[in-house]
Amino acid sequence: MGNLYGLIGHPIGHSLSSDMHNVAFQKHGIVAHYESFDIQPPDLQKAIEGMKAIGIAGFNVTVPYKVSVIQYLDEIDEEAERLGAVNTVINRDGRLFGTNTDGRGYLHALMNKVGQDLSDKSVLVIGAGGAARGVAITLDHHGVHRIDIANRTMAKANELIRDGVSHTTSKQPLTLEKAMRQLGNYDVIINTTPVGMFPNVDEMPMYLNELKRGTLLSDLIYNPIRTKWLQEGEKRGATVLDGVGMFVGQGALAFELWTGISPDREQMRRTVLKLLGER
Ligand code: NAP
């Protein structure tokens, strides 16, 4: 079964990953198939054992198993260790090896917009959940000038700054209100909360009155592709980065780890945009 790949999560619905990877396999002449598996929480261990037994070549892991899957894998790399979560598993001669491509996928998309050198950038991360963790810890490790984290629950912002941001010396946990008042201080502002996601498309994580022109405004949400927040930002002269960039970025890195081939990201993006457009 060396040509089967997949995704585990719950609930899984119609997964964008299946189409994105299957179209990429076809494009690169790889005979393989990617399938989504909706796994009930009590069945996680059995599911992982089953993956191993059938000799699956690799799989992605999504909510709610990115942390709990770790205990059933044979090995995880430094990046998964750092983020405390796995989103990609590779079968190496029967051993399941876990890594995490979420943070690097985001970093790749961000650098496409603002350039490779982030060392002088001041970054605001809104939210302190799983996605914020991946983004903030990766940016910290990569080296940025400043990282502030604003969250509804201050204790979680404090914790992420304290435990996750270890390289960046300029860092602060903030309330949403305080962050909103000082938006003009940042070069990159990233929404990692679900505020503005379908069906609540008229909501915004914060108002943008203090935004300075030329700021990179980034939203991890990809449904809708252009959130109200990004639209407002564009009106105020911001450069915007939608959530499809991160989604394609993490998928492209997983594809490369599995096959050794760097996939056509533009084509992956087109596949995802087409699917989102059809929803
Ligand atoms: P999560 O772990 O549940 O974290 C959610 C965060 O959003 C928490 O910090 C939470 O604050 C905050 N939040 C939730 N509702 C809020 C509200 N009404 N007002 C203010 N803050 C609120 O979720 P996650 O896994 O990080 O995912 C977050 C978003 O990122 C989702 O929209 C997801 O689709 C998106 N995402 C996108 C990609 C991609 O590839 N583009 C990848 C991963 C995730 P509290 O701490 O106060 O609860």
mmCIF file of C-alpha atoms and ligand atoms in Angstrom:
data_model
loop_
_atom_site.group_PDB
_atom_site.id
_atom_site.type_symbol
_atom_site.label_atom_id
_atom_site.label_comp_id
_atom_site.label_asym_id
_atom_site.label_seq_id
_atom_site.Cartn_x
_atom_site.Cartn_y
_atom_site.Cartn_z
ATOM 1 C CA MET A 1 0.000 0.000 0.000
ATOM 2 C CA GLY A 2 2.969 2.324 -0.669
ATOM 3 C CA ASN A 3 0.849 4.810 -2.589
ATOM 4 C CA LEU A 4 -1.881 5.656 -0.079
ATOM 5 C CA TYR A 5 -1.876 8.972 1.785
ATOM 6 C CA GLY A 6 -4.539 10.502 3.983
ATOM 7 C CA LEU A 7 -5.888 12.902 6.545
ATOM 8 C CA ILE A 8 -7.222 12.073 10.009
ATOM 9 C CA GLY A 9 -9.441 14.408 12.032
ATOM 10 C CA HIS A 10 -12.924 14.791 13.449
ATOM 11 C CA PRO A 11 -15.233 16.044 12.088
ATOM 12 C CA ILE A 12 -13.684 16.050 8.648
ATOM 13 C CA GLY A 13 -16.424 17.095 6.197
ATOM 14 C CA HIS A 14 -15.340 17.600 2.596
ATOM 15 C CA SER A 15 -11.601 18.069 2.885
ATOM 16 C CA LEU A 16 -9.736 20.533 0.675
ATOM 17 C CA SER A 17 -6.557 18.527 1.301
ATOM 18 C CA SER A 18 -7.766 15.473 -0.645
ATOM 19 C CA ASP A 19 -8.347 17.388 -3.854
ATOM 20 C CA MET A 20 -5.238 19.529 -3.420
ATOM 21 C CA HIS A 21 -2.965 16.474 -3.050
ATOM 22 C CA ASN A 22 -4.723 14.249 -5.597
ATOM 23 C CA VAL A 23 -4.492 16.931 -8.303
ATOM 24 C CA ALA A 24 -0.805 17.453 -7.397
ATOM 25 C CA PHE A 25 -0.070 13.689 -7.597
ATOM 26 C CA GLN A 26 -1.613 13.645 -11.054
ATOM 27 C CA LYS A 27 0.244 16.749 -12.200
ATOM 28 C CA HIS A 28 3.608 15.271 -11.141
ATOM 29 C CA GLY A 29 2.891 11.805 -12.604
ATOM 30 C CA ILE A 30 2.818 10.079 -9.204
ATOM 31 C CA VAL A 31 0.487 7.082 -8.925
ATOM 32 C CA ALA A 32 -0.938 7.683 -5.458
ATOM 33 C CA HIS A 33 -4.196 8.495 -3.727
ATOM 34 C CA TYR A 34 -5.083 10.766 -0.760
ATOM 35 C CA GLU A 35 -8.157 9.922 1.309
ATOM 36 C CA SER A 36 -9.865 11.603 4.305
ATOM 37 C CA PHE A 37 -10.576 9.503 7.409
ATOM 38 C CA ASP A 38 -13.060 10.752 10.009
ATOM 39 C CA ILE A 39 -11.868 9.122 13.239
ATOM 40 C CA GLN A 40 -13.951 9.152 16.426
ATOM 41 C CA PRO A 41 -11.856 10.227 19.458
ATOM 42 C CA PRO A 42 -11.931 6.840 21.268
ATOM 43 C CA ASP A 43 -10.643 5.168 18.073
ATOM 44 C CA LEU A 44 -7.479 7.229 17.574
ATOM 45 C CA GLN A 45 -4.993 4.612 18.789
ATOM 46 C CA LYS A 46 -6.642 1.837 16.747
ATOM 47 C CA ALA A 47 -6.684 4.129 13.697
ATOM 48 C CA ILE A 48 -2.943 4.810 13.948
ATOM 49 C CA GLU A 49 -2.210 1.099 14.392
ATOM 50 C CA GLY A 50 -4.395 0.444 11.356
ATOM 51 C CA MET A 51 -2.478 3.032 9.300
ATOM 52 C CA LYS A 52 0.734 1.232 10.191
ATOM 53 C CA ALA A 53 -0.708 -2.210 9.489
ATOM 54 C CA ILE A 54 -1.817 -1.293 5.975
ATOM 55 C CA GLY A 55 1.515 0.432 5.309
ATOM 56 C CA ILE A 56 0.114 3.889 4.584
ATOM 57 C CA ALA A 57 2.857 6.043 3.004
ATOM 58 C CA GLY A 58 2.003 9.177 4.980
ATOM 59 C CA PHE A 59 -0.831 11.196 6.436
ATOM 60 C CA ASN A 60 -1.846 14.609 7.716
ATOM 61 C CA VAL A 61 -3.378 15.214 11.114
ATOM 62 C CA THR A 62 -5.951 17.915 11.818
ATOM 63 C CA VAL A 63 -8.182 19.077 14.677
ATOM 64 C CA PRO A 64 -8.542 17.617 17.323
ATOM 65 C CA TYR A 65 -5.611 15.162 17.058
ATOM 66 C CA LYS A 66 -2.520 17.315 16.437
ATOM 67 C CA VAL A 67 -1.340 16.879 20.034
ATOM 68 C CA SER A 68 -2.877 13.545 21.051
ATOM 69 C CA VAL A 69 -1.478 11.690 18.010
ATOM 70 C CA ILE A 70 2.099 12.168 19.266
ATOM 71 C CA GLN A 71 1.874 9.392 21.867
ATOM 72 C CA TYR A 72 1.158 6.814 19.129
ATOM 73 C CA LEU A 73 4.027 7.753 16.789
ATOM 74 C CA ASP A 74 7.506 6.163 16.812
ATOM 75 C CA GLU A 75 9.395 9.441 16.556
ATOM 76 C CA ILE A 76 8.850 13.183 16.157
ATOM 77 C CA ASP A 77 11.317 15.797 14.932
ATOM 78 C CA GLU A 78 12.568 18.973 16.593
ATOM 79 C CA GLU A 79 9.961 21.155 14.917
ATOM 80 C CA ALA A 80 7.030 19.033 16.146
ATOM 81 C CA GLU A 81 8.663 19.020 19.565
ATOM 82 C CA ARG A 82 8.946 22.820 19.528
ATOM 83 C CA LEU A 83 5.330 23.360 18.441
ATOM 84 C CA GLY A 84 4.050 20.524 20.659
ATOM 85 C CA ALA A 85 1.919 19.293 17.760
ATOM 86 C CA VAL A 86 2.120 17.123 14.629
ATOM 87 C CA ASN A 87 0.315 17.774 11.347
ATOM 88 C CA THR A 88 2.291 15.482 9.027
ATOM 89 C CA VAL A 89 3.342 11.837 9.440
ATOM 90 C CA ILE A 90 5.750 9.954 7.182
ATOM 91 C CA ASN A 91 6.038 6.169 7.118
ATOM 92 C CA ARG A 92 9.756 5.330 7.076
ATOM 93 C CA ASP A 93 10.184 1.559 6.693
ATOM 94 C CA GLY A 94 7.270 0.851 8.993
ATOM 95 C CA ARG A 95 8.091 3.536 11.560
ATOM 96 C CA LEU A 96 5.768 6.513 11.855
ATOM 97 C CA PHE A 97 7.703 9.786 11.965
ATOM 98 C CA GLY A 98 5.847 12.989 12.896
ATOM 99 C CA THR A 99 6.657 16.561 11.952
ATOM 100 C CA ASN A 100 4.809 19.864 11.656
ATOM 101 C CA THR A 101 4.596 21.926 8.461
ATOM 102 C CA ASP A 102 2.002 24.489 9.684
ATOM 103 C CA GLY A 103 4.458 27.119 10.931
ATOM 104 C CA ARG A 104 6.864 26.760 8.005
ATOM 105 C CA GLY A 105 3.912 26.770 5.594
ATOM 106 C CA TYR A 106 2.847 30.095 7.046
ATOM 107 C CA LEU A 107 6.400 31.458 7.038
ATOM 108 C CA HIS A 108 6.798 30.571 3.357
ATOM 109 C CA ALA A 109 3.545 32.359 2.456
ATOM 110 C CA LEU A 110 4.539 35.402 4.526
ATOM 111 C CA MET A 111 8.009 35.660 2.994
ATOM 112 C CA ASN A 112 6.463 35.513 -0.477
ATOM 113 C CA LYS A 113 4.686 38.749 0.425
ATOM 114 C CA VAL A 114 7.244 40.697 2.467
ATOM 115 C CA GLY A 115 10.611 39.196 1.472
ATOM 116 C CA GLN A 116 12.997 36.754 3.147
ATOM 117 C CA ASP A 117 14.446 39.059 5.795
ATOM 118 C CA LEU A 118 12.055 39.444 8.714
ATOM 119 C CA SER A 119 14.675 40.540 11.240
ATOM 120 C CA ASP A 120 13.423 44.139 11.389
ATOM 121 C CA LYS A 121 9.706 43.276 11.507
ATOM 122 C CA SER A 122 7.389 43.996 14.427
ATOM 123 C CA VAL A 123 4.598 41.418 14.504
ATOM 124 C CA LEU A 124 1.237 41.324 16.281
ATOM 125 C CA VAL A 125 -0.442 37.919 16.614
ATOM 126 C CA ILE A 126 -4.154 38.087 17.497
ATOM 127 C CA GLY A 127 -5.235 34.899 19.292
ATOM 128 C CA ALA A 128 -3.305 32.396 21.398
ATOM 129 C CA GLY A 129 -4.753 29.011 20.344
ATOM 130 C CA GLY A 130 -3.206 26.169 18.330
ATOM 131 C CA ALA A 131 -2.712 28.136 15.101
ATOM 132 C CA ALA A 132 -1.273 31.148 16.962
ATOM 133 C CA ARG A 133 1.196 28.840 18.674
ATOM 134 C CA GLY A 134 2.445 27.431 15.347
ATOM 135 C CA VAL A 135 2.800 30.881 13.798
ATOM 136 C CA ALA A 136 4.301 32.706 16.822
ATOM 137 C CA ILE A 137 6.832 29.996 17.742
ATOM 138 C CA THR A 138 7.964 29.666 14.116
ATOM 139 C CA LEU A 139 8.380 33.433 13.669
ATOM 140 C CA ASP A 140 10.252 33.600 16.975
ATOM 141 C CA HIS A 141 12.564 30.780 15.904
ATOM 142 C CA HIS A 142 13.111 32.361 12.479
ATOM 143 C CA GLY A 143 14.062 35.685 14.045
ATOM 144 C CA VAL A 144 11.854 38.779 13.987
ATOM 145 C CA HIS A 145 12.391 42.063 15.789
ATOM 146 C CA ARG A 146 9.296 41.974 18.004
ATOM 147 C CA ILE A 147 6.319 39.692 18.712
ATOM 148 C CA ASP A 148 3.283 40.815 20.720
ATOM 149 C CA ILE A 149 0.347 38.490 21.351
ATOM 150 C CA ALA A 150 -3.164 39.824 21.962
ATOM 151 C CA ASN A 151 -5.874 37.498 23.166
ATOM 152 C CA ARG A 152 -9.369 37.582 24.660
ATOM 153 C CA THR A 153 -8.115 35.396 27.527
ATOM 154 C CA MET A 154 -5.008 37.160 28.818
ATOM 155 C CA ALA A 155 -3.707 34.089 30.673
ATOM 156 C CA LYS A 156 -3.245 32.285 27.341
ATOM 157 C CA ALA A 157 -1.404 35.238 25.784
ATOM 158 C CA ASN A 158 0.865 35.346 28.838
ATOM 159 C CA GLU A 159 1.544 31.631 28.592
ATOM 160 C CA LEU A 160 2.391 31.698 24.888
ATOM 161 C CA ILE A 161 4.743 34.651 25.325
ATOM 162 C CA ARG A 162 6.395 33.012 28.356
ATOM 163 C CA ASP A 163 6.751 29.453 27.006
ATOM 164 C CA GLY A 164 6.787 29.900 23.232
ATOM 165 C CA VAL A 165 8.637 33.132 22.437
ATOM 166 C CA SER A 166 12.185 32.504 23.608
ATOM 167 C CA HIS A 167 14.459 34.193 21.024
ATOM 168 C CA THR A 168 12.706 37.506 20.397
ATOM 169 C CA THR A 169 13.680 39.913 23.153
ATOM 170 C CA SER A 170 10.942 42.470 22.440
ATOM 171 C CA LYS A 171 7.659 40.742 23.308
ATOM 172 C CA GLN A 172 4.453 41.516 25.190
ATOM 173 C CA PRO A 173 1.099 39.921 25.987
ATOM 174 C CA LEU A 174 -1.738 42.405 25.337
ATOM 175 C CA THR A 175 -5.459 42.772 25.724
ATOM 176 C CA LEU A 176 -7.352 43.053 22.426
ATOM 177 C CA GLU A 177 -8.246 46.665 23.321
ATOM 178 C CA LYS A 178 -4.656 47.714 23.962
ATOM 179 C CA ALA A 179 -3.434 46.039 20.771
ATOM 180 C CA MET A 180 -6.173 47.793 18.770
ATOM 181 C CA ARG A 181 -5.033 51.191 20.046
ATOM 182 C CA GLN A 182 -1.424 50.601 18.983
ATOM 183 C CA LEU A 183 -1.904 48.875 15.602
ATOM 184 C CA GLY A 184 0.284 51.541 13.985
ATOM 185 C CA ASN A 185 3.330 50.016 15.756
ATOM 186 C CA TYR A 186 3.336 46.828 13.663
ATOM 187 C CA ASP A 187 4.619 45.824 10.223
ATOM 188 C CA VAL A 188 2.754 42.492 10.237
ATOM 189 C CA ILE A 189 -0.609 41.808 11.941
ATOM 190 C CA ILE A 190 -1.935 38.245 11.922
ATOM 191 C CA ASN A 191 -5.455 37.150 12.863
ATOM 192 C CA THR A 192 -5.354 33.571 14.132
ATOM 193 C CA THR A 193 -8.857 33.632 15.704
ATOM 194 C CA PRO A 194 -11.916 32.241 13.890
ATOM 195 C CA VAL A 195 -13.633 35.663 14.112
ATOM 196 C CA GLY A 196 -14.926 36.496 10.616
ATOM 197 C CA MET A 197 -15.111 32.900 9.450
ATOM 198 C CA PHE A 198 -18.205 31.613 7.606
ATOM 199 C CA PRO A 199 -21.067 31.980 8.546
ATOM 200 C CA ASN A 200 -20.118 34.996 10.731
ATOM 201 C CA VAL A 201 -18.615 36.868 7.802
ATOM 202 C CA ASP A 202 -19.560 40.359 9.087
ATOM 203 C CA GLU A 203 -17.429 40.039 12.237
ATOM 204 C CA MET A 204 -13.874 41.358 12.636
ATOM 205 C CA PRO A 205 -11.273 40.464 15.296
ATOM 206 C CA MET A 206 -10.603 44.204 15.814
ATOM 207 C CA TYR A 207 -11.174 47.597 14.205
ATOM 208 C CA LEU A 208 -8.418 48.979 12.030
ATOM 209 C CA ASN A 209 -8.614 52.742 12.722
ATOM 210 C CA GLU A 210 -4.967 52.910 13.853
ATOM 211 C CA LEU A 211 -3.538 50.809 11.004
ATOM 212 C CA LYS A 212 -0.661 52.413 9.119
ATOM 213 C CA ARG A 213 -0.495 52.220 5.321
ATOM 214 C CA GLY A 214 1.710 49.438 3.948
ATOM 215 C CA THR A 215 1.201 47.101 6.929
ATOM 216 C CA LEU A 216 0.907 43.424 6.008
ATOM 217 C CA LEU A 217 -2.496 42.280 7.266
ATOM 218 C CA SER A 218 -2.810 38.510 7.398
ATOM 219 C CA ASP A 219 -5.805 36.302 8.188
ATOM 220 C CA LEU A 220 -5.504 32.542 8.689
ATOM 221 C CA ILE A 221 -9.185 32.138 7.788
ATOM 222 C CA TYR A 222 -9.738 30.903 4.215
ATOM 223 C CA ASN A 223 -13.524 30.618 4.214
ATOM 224 C CA PRO A 224 -14.289 33.278 3.043
ATOM 225 C CA ILE A 225 -11.043 33.809 1.160
ATOM 226 C CA ARG A 226 -11.186 37.598 1.647
ATOM 227 C CA THR A 227 -12.555 38.216 5.141
ATOM 228 C CA LYS A 228 -14.253 41.507 5.983
ATOM 229 C CA TRP A 229 -11.150 42.341 8.049
ATOM 230 C CA LEU A 230 -8.842 41.955 5.027
ATOM 231 C CA GLN A 231 -11.238 43.984 2.873
ATOM 232 C CA GLU A 232 -11.231 46.785 5.451
ATOM 233 C CA GLY A 233 -7.448 46.616 5.599
ATOM 234 C CA GLU A 234 -7.118 46.918 1.837
ATOM 235 C CA LYS A 235 -9.285 50.046 1.908
ATOM 236 C CA ARG A 236 -6.814 51.501 4.428
ATOM 237 C CA GLY A 237 -3.767 50.759 2.274
ATOM 238 C CA ALA A 238 -2.646 47.448 3.784
ATOM 239 C CA THR A 239 -1.094 44.586 1.825
ATOM 240 C CA VAL A 240 -3.130 41.455 2.562
ATOM 241 C CA LEU A 241 -2.399 37.735 2.893
ATOM 242 C CA ASP A 242 -5.333 35.318 3.003
ATOM 243 C CA GLY A 243 -5.423 31.925 4.768
ATOM 244 C CA VAL A 244 -5.091 29.959 1.521
ATOM 245 C CA GLY A 245 -1.377 30.856 1.515
ATOM 246 C CA MET A 246 -0.740 28.974 4.775
ATOM 247 C CA PHE A 247 -2.994 26.092 3.799
ATOM 248 C CA VAL A 248 -1.162 25.544 0.503
ATOM 249 C CA GLY A 249 2.212 26.141 2.207
ATOM 250 C CA GLN A 250 1.729 23.402 4.806
ATOM 251 C CA GLY A 251 0.361 21.015 2.169
ATOM 252 C CA ALA A 252 3.217 21.648 -0.272
ATOM 253 C CA LEU A 253 5.814 20.930 2.428
ATOM 254 C CA ALA A 254 4.044 17.686 3.393
ATOM 255 C CA PHE A 255 3.899 16.657 -0.295
ATOM 256 C CA GLU A 256 7.628 17.276 -0.620
ATOM 257 C CA LEU A 257 8.437 15.252 2.503
ATOM 258 C CA TRP A 258 6.374 12.324 1.220
ATOM 259 C CA THR A 259 7.466 12.289 -2.417
ATOM 260 C CA GLY A 260 10.763 14.181 -2.590
ATOM 261 C CA ILE A 261 9.175 16.434 -5.218
ATOM 262 C CA SER A 262 8.577 20.136 -4.694
ATOM 263 C CA PRO A 263 5.021 20.551 -6.018
ATOM 264 C CA ASP A 264 3.601 23.315 -8.181
ATOM 265 C CA ARG A 265 2.235 25.603 -5.427
ATOM 266 C CA GLU A 266 0.383 27.822 -7.870
ATOM 267 C CA GLN A 267 -1.543 24.849 -9.154
ATOM 268 C CA MET A 268 -2.285 23.727 -5.565
ATOM 269 C CA ARG A 269 -3.557 27.227 -4.819
ATOM 270 C CA ARG A 270 -5.760 27.202 -7.935
ATOM 271 C CA THR A 271 -7.250 23.836 -6.891
ATOM 272 C CA VAL A 272 -8.081 25.183 -3.411
ATOM 273 C CA LEU A 273 -9.500 28.474 -4.735
ATOM 274 C CA LYS A 274 -11.693 26.575 -7.178
ATOM 275 C CA LEU A 275 -13.055 24.360 -4.387
ATOM 276 C CA LEU A 276 -13.657 27.339 -2.096
ATOM 277 C CA GLY A 277 -15.389 29.154 -4.929
ATOM 278 C CA GLU A 278 -17.693 26.203 -5.412
ATOM 279 C CA ARG A 279 -18.800 26.178 -1.735
HETATM 280 P P1 NAP B 1 -8.205 27.463 18.755
HETATM 281 O O1 NAP B 1 -7.032 26.665 19.232
HETATM 282 O O2 NAP B 1 -9.562 27.127 19.229
HETATM 283 O O3 NAP B 1 -7.903 29.021 19.148
HETATM 284 C C1 NAP B 1 -8.827 30.026 18.878
HETATM 285 C C2 NAP B 1 -8.294 31.390 19.341
HETATM 286 O O4 NAP B 1 -9.221 32.375 18.907
HETATM 287 C C3 NAP B 1 -8.166 31.542 20.861
HETATM 288 O O5 NAP B 1 -7.089 32.368 21.142
HETATM 289 C C4 NAP B 1 -9.490 32.195 21.225
HETATM 290 O O6 NAP B 1 -9.399 33.033 22.378
HETATM 291 C C5 NAP B 1 -9.722 33.092 20.038
HETATM 292 N N1 NAP B 1 -11.149 33.359 19.842
HETATM 293 C C6 NAP B 1 -12.112 32.464 19.503
HETATM 294 N N2 NAP B 1 -13.304 33.075 19.410
HETATM 295 C C7 NAP B 1 -13.088 34.389 19.700
HETATM 296 C C8 NAP B 1 -13.930 35.531 19.773
HETATM 297 N N3 NAP B 1 -15.246 35.456 19.513
HETATM 298 N N4 NAP B 1 -13.367 36.733 20.082
HETATM 299 C C9 NAP B 1 -12.048 36.826 20.344
HETATM 300 N N5 NAP B 1 -11.196 35.774 20.287
HETATM 301 C C10 NAP B 1 -11.717 34.577 19.977
HETATM 302 O O7 NAP B 1 -8.291 27.461 17.160
HETATM 303 P P2 NAP B 1 -7.082 27.287 16.103
HETATM 304 O O8 NAP B 1 -6.876 25.859 15.807
HETATM 305 O O9 NAP B 1 -5.946 28.100 16.589
HETATM 306 O O10 NAP B 1 -7.726 27.927 14.774
HETATM 307 C C11 NAP B 1 -8.014 29.306 14.710
HETATM 308 C C12 NAP B 1 -8.339 29.736 13.284
HETATM 309 O O11 NAP B 1 -7.224 29.525 12.424
HETATM 310 C C13 NAP B 1 -9.519 29.001 12.644
HETATM 311 O O12 NAP B 1 -10.274 29.957 11.924
HETATM 312 C C14 NAP B 1 -8.853 28.046 11.681
HETATM 313 O O13 NAP B 1 -9.674 27.756 10.553
HETATM 314 C C15 NAP B 1 -7.642 28.868 11.240
HETATM 315 N N6 NAP B 1 -6.536 28.025 10.748
HETATM 316 C C16 NAP B 1 -6.136 28.182 9.445
HETATM 317 C C17 NAP B 1 -5.096 27.431 8.940
HETATM 318 C C18 NAP B 1 -4.655 27.621 7.516
HETATM 319 O O14 NAP B 1 -3.993 26.722 6.976
HETATM 320 N N7 NAP B 1 -4.972 28.718 6.889
HETATM 321 C C19 NAP B 1 -4.441 26.499 9.773
HETATM 322 C C20 NAP B 1 -4.865 26.371 11.105
HETATM 323 C C21 NAP B 1 -5.922 27.139 11.589
HETATM 324 P P3 NAP B 1 -9.548 32.450 23.871
HETATM 325 O O15 NAP B 1 -8.177 31.957 24.237
HETATM 326 O O16 NAP B 1 -9.970 33.636 24.661
HETATM 327 O O17 NAP B 1 -10.574 31.370 23.813
#
